[in-house]
PDB file of C-alpha atoms in Angstrom:
ATOM      1  CA  MET A   1      42.138  25.903  39.901  1.00  0.00           C
ATOM      2  CA  LYS A   2      38.858  27.452  38.737  1.00  0.00           C
ATOM      3  CA  ASN A   3      39.101  30.148  41.410  1.00  0.00           C
ATOM      4  CA  LEU A   4      42.659  30.917  40.343  1.00  0.00           C
ATOM      5  CA  ARG A   5      41.565  31.320  36.705  1.00  0.00           C
ATOM      6  CA  PHE A   6      38.720  33.589  37.775  1.00  0.00           C
ATOM      7  CA  LEU A   7      41.088  35.691  39.880  1.00  0.00           C
ATOM      8  CA  LEU A   8      43.605  35.960  37.032  1.00  0.00           C
ATOM      9  CA  LEU A   9      40.878  36.959  34.596  1.00  0.00           C
ATOM     10  CA  LEU A  10      39.571  39.549  37.019  1.00  0.00           C
ATOM     11  CA  LEU A  11      43.074  40.977  37.427  1.00  0.00           C
ATOM     12  CA  LEU A  12      43.492  41.076  33.645  1.00  0.00           C
ATOM     13  CA  LEU A  13      40.228  42.962  33.265  1.00  0.00           C
ATOM     14  CA  ALA A  14      41.240  45.390  36.000  1.00  0.00           C
ATOM     15  CA  ALA A  15      44.626  45.919  34.323  1.00  0.00           C
ATOM     16  CA  CYS A  16      42.912  46.735  31.028  1.00  0.00           C
ATOM     17  CA  ALA A  17      40.692  49.241  32.834  1.00  0.00           C
ATOM     18  CA  LEU A  18      43.557  51.067  34.572  1.00  0.00           C
ATOM     19  CA  PRO A  19      44.757  53.372  31.795  1.00  0.00           C
ATOM     20  CA  SER A  20      42.190  56.080  31.220  1.00  0.00           C
ATOM     21  CA  ARG A  21      42.522  55.647  27.412  1.00  0.00           C
ATOM     22  CA  ALA A  22      41.610  51.957  27.552  1.00  0.00           C
ATOM     23  CA  GLN A  23      38.481  51.906  29.642  1.00  0.00           C
ATOM     24  CA  SER A  24      37.117  48.743  28.071  1.00  0.00           C
ATOM     25  CA  LEU A  25      38.358  45.340  27.019  1.00  0.00           C
ATOM     26  CA  ALA A  26      37.520  46.109  23.384  1.00  0.00           C
ATOM     27  CA  ALA A  27      39.540  49.349  23.522  1.00  0.00           C
ATOM     28  CA  CYS A  28      42.460  47.472  25.062  1.00  0.00           C
ATOM     29  CA  LYS A  29      42.384  44.869  22.257  1.00  0.00           C
ATOM     30  CA  GLU A  30      42.079  47.610  19.632  1.00  0.00           C
ATOM     31  CA  GLN A  31      45.055  49.483  21.045  1.00  0.00           C
ATOM     32  CA  LEU A  32      47.171  46.296  21.007  1.00  0.00           C
ATOM     33  CA  ALA A  33      46.206  45.539  17.400  1.00  0.00           C
ATOM     34  CA  ARG A  34      47.425  48.884  16.021  1.00  0.00           C
ATOM     35  CA  PRO A  35      50.670  48.475  14.058  1.00  0.00           C
ATOM     36  CA  ILE A  36      53.634  50.441  15.385  1.00  0.00           C
ATOM     37  CA  THR A  37      56.494  51.564  13.150  1.00  0.00           C
ATOM     38  CA  ASP A  38      59.933  51.906  14.698  1.00  0.00           C
ATOM     39  CA  SER A  39      61.344  55.330  13.760  1.00  0.00           C
ATOM     40  CA  VAL A  40      64.928  54.054  13.550  1.00  0.00           C
ATOM     41  CA  SER A  41      64.634  50.792  11.609  1.00  0.00           C
ATOM     42  CA  LEU A  42      61.298  51.659   9.923  1.00  0.00           C
ATOM     43  CA  ARG A  43      60.055  48.136  10.667  1.00  0.00           C
ATOM     44  CA  THR A  44      56.433  47.626  11.576  1.00  0.00           C
ATOM     45  CA  ALA A  45      55.402  45.498  14.524  1.00  0.00           C
ATOM     46  CA  THR A  46      51.923  44.171  15.216  1.00  0.00           C
ATOM     47  CA  VAL A  47      50.397  42.235  18.097  1.00  0.00           C
ATOM     48  CA  THR A  48      47.734  39.626  17.496  1.00  0.00           C
ATOM     49  CA  ALA A  49      45.525  38.948  20.508  1.00  0.00           C
ATOM     50  CA  THR A  50      43.669  35.641  20.523  1.00  0.00           C
ATOM     51  CA  GLU A  51      41.092  34.688  23.075  1.00  0.00           C
ATOM     52  CA  SER A  52      40.987  31.098  24.274  1.00  0.00           C
ATOM     53  CA  PRO A  53      37.590  29.384  24.584  1.00  0.00           C
ATOM     54  CA  ALA A  54      38.085  29.159  28.370  1.00  0.00           C
ATOM     55  CA  ALA A  55      38.666  32.916  28.603  1.00  0.00           C
ATOM     56  CA  ARG A  56      35.625  33.578  26.404  1.00  0.00           C
ATOM     57  CA  GLU A  57      33.507  31.383  28.690  1.00  0.00           C
ATOM     58  CA  ALA A  58      34.860  33.127  31.799  1.00  0.00           C
ATOM     59  CA  LEU A  59      33.990  36.527  30.299  1.00  0.00           C
ATOM     60  CA  ALA A  60      30.473  35.331  29.544  1.00  0.00           C
ATOM     61  CA  GLN A  61      30.108  34.205  33.157  1.00  0.00           C
ATOM     62  CA  LEU A  62      31.427  37.554  34.377  1.00  0.00           C
ATOM     63  CA  LYS A  63      28.941  39.417  32.217  1.00  0.00           C
ATOM     64  CA  GLY A  64      26.139  37.347  33.731  1.00  0.00           C
ATOM     65  CA  MET A  65      27.129  38.094  37.303  1.00  0.00           C
ATOM     66  CA  GLY A  66      28.587  41.523  36.584  1.00  0.00           C
ATOM     67  CA  SER A  67      25.461  43.507  37.357  1.00  0.00           C
ATOM     68  CA  ARG A  68      25.092  41.861  40.791  1.00  0.00           C
ATOM     69  CA  THR A  69      28.635  42.247  42.095  1.00  0.00           C
ATOM     70  CA  ARG A  70      29.233  45.779  43.358  1.00  0.00           C
ATOM     71  CA  PHE A  71      32.413  47.388  44.623  1.00  0.00           C
ATOM     72  CA  GLN A  72      33.795  50.803  45.513  1.00  0.00           C
ATOM     73  CA  GLY A  73      34.865  52.858  42.497  1.00  0.00           C
ATOM     74  CA  TRP A  74      35.230  56.437  41.332  1.00  0.00           C
ATOM     75  CA  ARG A  75      33.904  58.570  38.506  1.00  0.00           C
ATOM     76  CA  VAL A  76      34.549  62.141  37.460  1.00  0.00           C
ATOM     77  CA  CYS A  77      31.487  64.379  37.580  1.00  0.00           C
ATOM     78  CA  ILE A  78      31.807  66.854  34.712  1.00  0.00           C
ATOM     79  CA  PHE A  79      28.423  68.540  35.153  1.00  0.00           C
ATOM     80  CA  SER A  80      26.014  69.063  38.054  1.00  0.00           C
ATOM     81  CA  ASP A  81      23.297  71.706  38.013  1.00  0.00           C
ATOM     82  CA  ASN A  82      19.722  72.342  39.156  1.00  0.00           C
ATOM     83  CA  THR A  83      18.790  75.450  37.192  1.00  0.00           C
ATOM     84  CA  ALA A  84      15.942  75.723  34.681  1.00  0.00           C
ATOM     85  CA  GLU A  85      18.249  74.990  31.741  1.00  0.00           C
ATOM     86  CA  ALA A  86      20.190  72.195  33.507  1.00  0.00           C
ATOM     87  CA  ARG A  87      18.795  69.433  31.285  1.00  0.00           C
ATOM     88  CA  SER A  88      19.900  71.073  28.035  1.00  0.00           C
ATOM     89  CA  LYS A  89      23.294  71.978  29.538  1.00  0.00           C
ATOM     90  CA  ALA A  90      23.758  68.361  30.641  1.00  0.00           C
ATOM     91  CA  TYR A  91      23.170  67.153  27.071  1.00  0.00           C
ATOM     92  CA  GLN A  92      25.583  69.803  25.767  1.00  0.00           C
ATOM     93  CA  ALA A  93      28.228  68.594  28.233  1.00  0.00           C
ATOM     94  CA  MET A  94      27.648  64.999  27.102  1.00  0.00           C
ATOM     95  CA  GLU A  95      28.041  65.886  23.426  1.00  0.00           C
ATOM     96  CA  SER A  96      31.173  67.914  24.096  1.00  0.00           C
ATOM     97  CA  PHE A  97      32.675  65.068  26.121  1.00  0.00           C
ATOM     98  CA  LYS A  98      31.876  62.474  23.410  1.00  0.00           C
ATOM     99  CA  GLU A  99      33.534  64.702  20.829  1.00  0.00           C
ATOM    100  CA  HIS A 100      36.773  65.150  22.795  1.00  0.00           C
ATOM    101  CA  PHE A 101      37.044  61.878  24.763  1.00  0.00           C
ATOM    102  CA  ALA A 102      35.579  59.074  22.660  1.00  0.00           C
ATOM    103  CA  GLY A 103      35.675  55.631  24.231  1.00  0.00           C
ATOM    104  CA  ILE A 104      35.332  56.693  27.874  1.00  0.00           C
ATOM    105  CA  PRO A 105      31.998  55.634  29.438  1.00  0.00           C
ATOM    106  CA  LEU A 106      29.523  58.429  30.036  1.00  0.00           C
ATOM    107  CA  TYR A 107      26.633  58.456  32.553  1.00  0.00           C
ATOM    108  CA  ASN A 108      23.711  60.867  32.720  1.00  0.00           C
ATOM    109  CA  GLU A 109      21.539  60.878  35.839  1.00  0.00           C
ATOM    110  CA  TYR A 110      18.747  62.916  37.329  1.00  0.00           C
ATOM    111  CA  ALA A 111      18.443  62.907  41.114  1.00  0.00           C
ATOM    112  CA  SER A 112      15.914  65.574  41.985  1.00  0.00           C
ATOM    113  CA  PRO A 113      16.656  68.448  41.646  1.00  0.00           C
ATOM    114  CA  TYR A 114      20.085  67.865  40.040  1.00  0.00           C
ATOM    115  CA  PHE A 115      21.065  66.818  36.529  1.00  0.00           C
ATOM    116  CA  ARG A 116      24.513  65.193  36.648  1.00  0.00           C
ATOM    117  CA  VAL A 117      26.908  63.858  34.023  1.00  0.00           C
ATOM    118  CA  SER A 118      29.699  61.543  35.187  1.00  0.00           C
ATOM    119  CA  VAL A 119      32.431  59.823  33.208  1.00  0.00           C
ATOM    120  CA  GLY A 120      34.783  56.879  33.570  1.00  0.00           C
ATOM    121  CA  ASN A 121      34.872  53.704  35.610  1.00  0.00           C
ATOM    122  CA  CYS A 122      37.905  54.146  37.819  1.00  0.00           C
ATOM    123  CA  THR A 123      38.943  51.326  40.121  1.00  0.00           C
ATOM    124  CA  ASN A 124      41.229  53.465  42.293  1.00  0.00           C
ATOM    125  CA  PRO A 125      41.468  57.155  43.203  1.00  0.00           C
ATOM    126  CA  GLU A 126      44.739  57.616  41.306  1.00  0.00           C
ATOM    127  CA  GLU A 127      43.081  56.631  38.046  1.00  0.00           C
ATOM    128  CA  ALA A 128      40.243  59.064  38.803  1.00  0.00           C
ATOM    129  CA  ILE A 129      42.772  61.866  39.395  1.00  0.00           C
ATOM    130  CA  ILE A 130      44.425  61.129  36.041  1.00  0.00           C
ATOM    131  CA  LEU A 131      41.035  61.254  34.309  1.00  0.00           C
ATOM    132  CA  LEU A 132      40.139  64.465  36.178  1.00  0.00           C
ATOM    133  CA  ASN A 133      43.358  66.099  34.969  1.00  0.00           C
ATOM    134  CA  ARG A 134      42.545  65.095  31.382  1.00  0.00           C
ATOM    135  CA  VAL A 135      39.020  66.558  31.419  1.00  0.00           C
ATOM    136  CA  ASN A 136      39.778  69.577  33.615  1.00  0.00           C
ATOM    137  CA  LYS A 137      40.727  71.831  30.665  1.00  0.00           C
ATOM    138  CA  LEU A 138      37.341  71.346  29.025  1.00  0.00           C
ATOM    139  CA  PHE A 139      35.338  70.996  32.274  1.00  0.00           C
ATOM    140  CA  PRO A 140      37.049  73.193  34.911  1.00  0.00           C
ATOM    141  CA  LYS A 141      34.381  72.524  37.572  1.00  0.00           C
ATOM    142  CA  ALA A 142      34.774  68.727  37.315  1.00  0.00           C
ATOM    143  CA  PHE A 143      35.294  66.771  40.516  1.00  0.00           C
ATOM    144  CA  ILE A 144      35.825  63.173  41.632  1.00  0.00           C
ATOM    145  CA  LYS A 145      33.034  61.262  43.341  1.00  0.00           C
ATOM    146  CA  GLN A 146      32.783  57.789  44.795  1.00  0.00           C
ATOM    147  CA  GLU A 147      30.403  55.382  43.117  1.00  0.00           C
ATOM    148  CA  GLN A 148      29.294  51.792  43.460  1.00  0.00           C
ATOM    149  CA  LEU A 149      30.551  50.117  40.273  1.00  0.00           C
ATOM    150  CA  THR A 150      29.740  46.674  38.893  1.00  0.00           C
ATOM    151  CA  LEU A 151      31.896  44.249  36.958  1.00  0.00           C
ATOM    152  CA  SER A 152      29.762  44.898  33.888  1.00  0.00           C
ATOM    153  CA  ASP A 153      30.711  48.606  34.137  1.00  0.00           C
ATOM    154  CA  LEU A 154      34.337  47.593  33.605  1.00  0.00           C
ATOM    155  CA  LEU A 155      33.426  45.577  30.495  1.00  0.00           C
ATOM    156  CA  LYS A 156      31.902  48.612  28.710  1.00  0.00           C
TER     157      LYS A 156
END
C-alpha cells in the first residue's frame, strides 16, 4: 500500500512537470488556483487544491531522498561559449531568459573551458522539444542535451 502511494505521488509529480509552463509543483498549484471566467455565461470558476497530511509527508520524504535518486532527463542548453567574454554573455543570457520565461528552472555551469546555461527539467525528449521550440526565437542556437536529473530537480 505504501509503495502504491509512493508510485502515485511520483506519477502526480511527473504529471505536474510535463507541461513546460508548470515546471514545479508550486507553479502547478498556482495555475489551478487562478479563477477562469467563461466567456459565454460570464460565470467564474475556481479550483481549490488541498494537500492531505499523508501527501505532505510523502513530499517531505521525497525531498529528503530527492538529491540521491538520479534518472535520465533532458535540458535545453541556451548558451555555450569559451571566448574571453563568455562569462558576461552567460549572465546576459540568464537575465534575458528570466525576463521572458519566468518560472522555468535555470542552470549555470562552468566546465573548463566552457560557460553553459541550461534550462528546464524535462522528463522525456518530447517535453524538451516543446521547450526548445519555445526558447528558439530568443536563443536560435539552443539545443537539447541529456542530463542526470534528481527528484529534487522536479520539485523546483
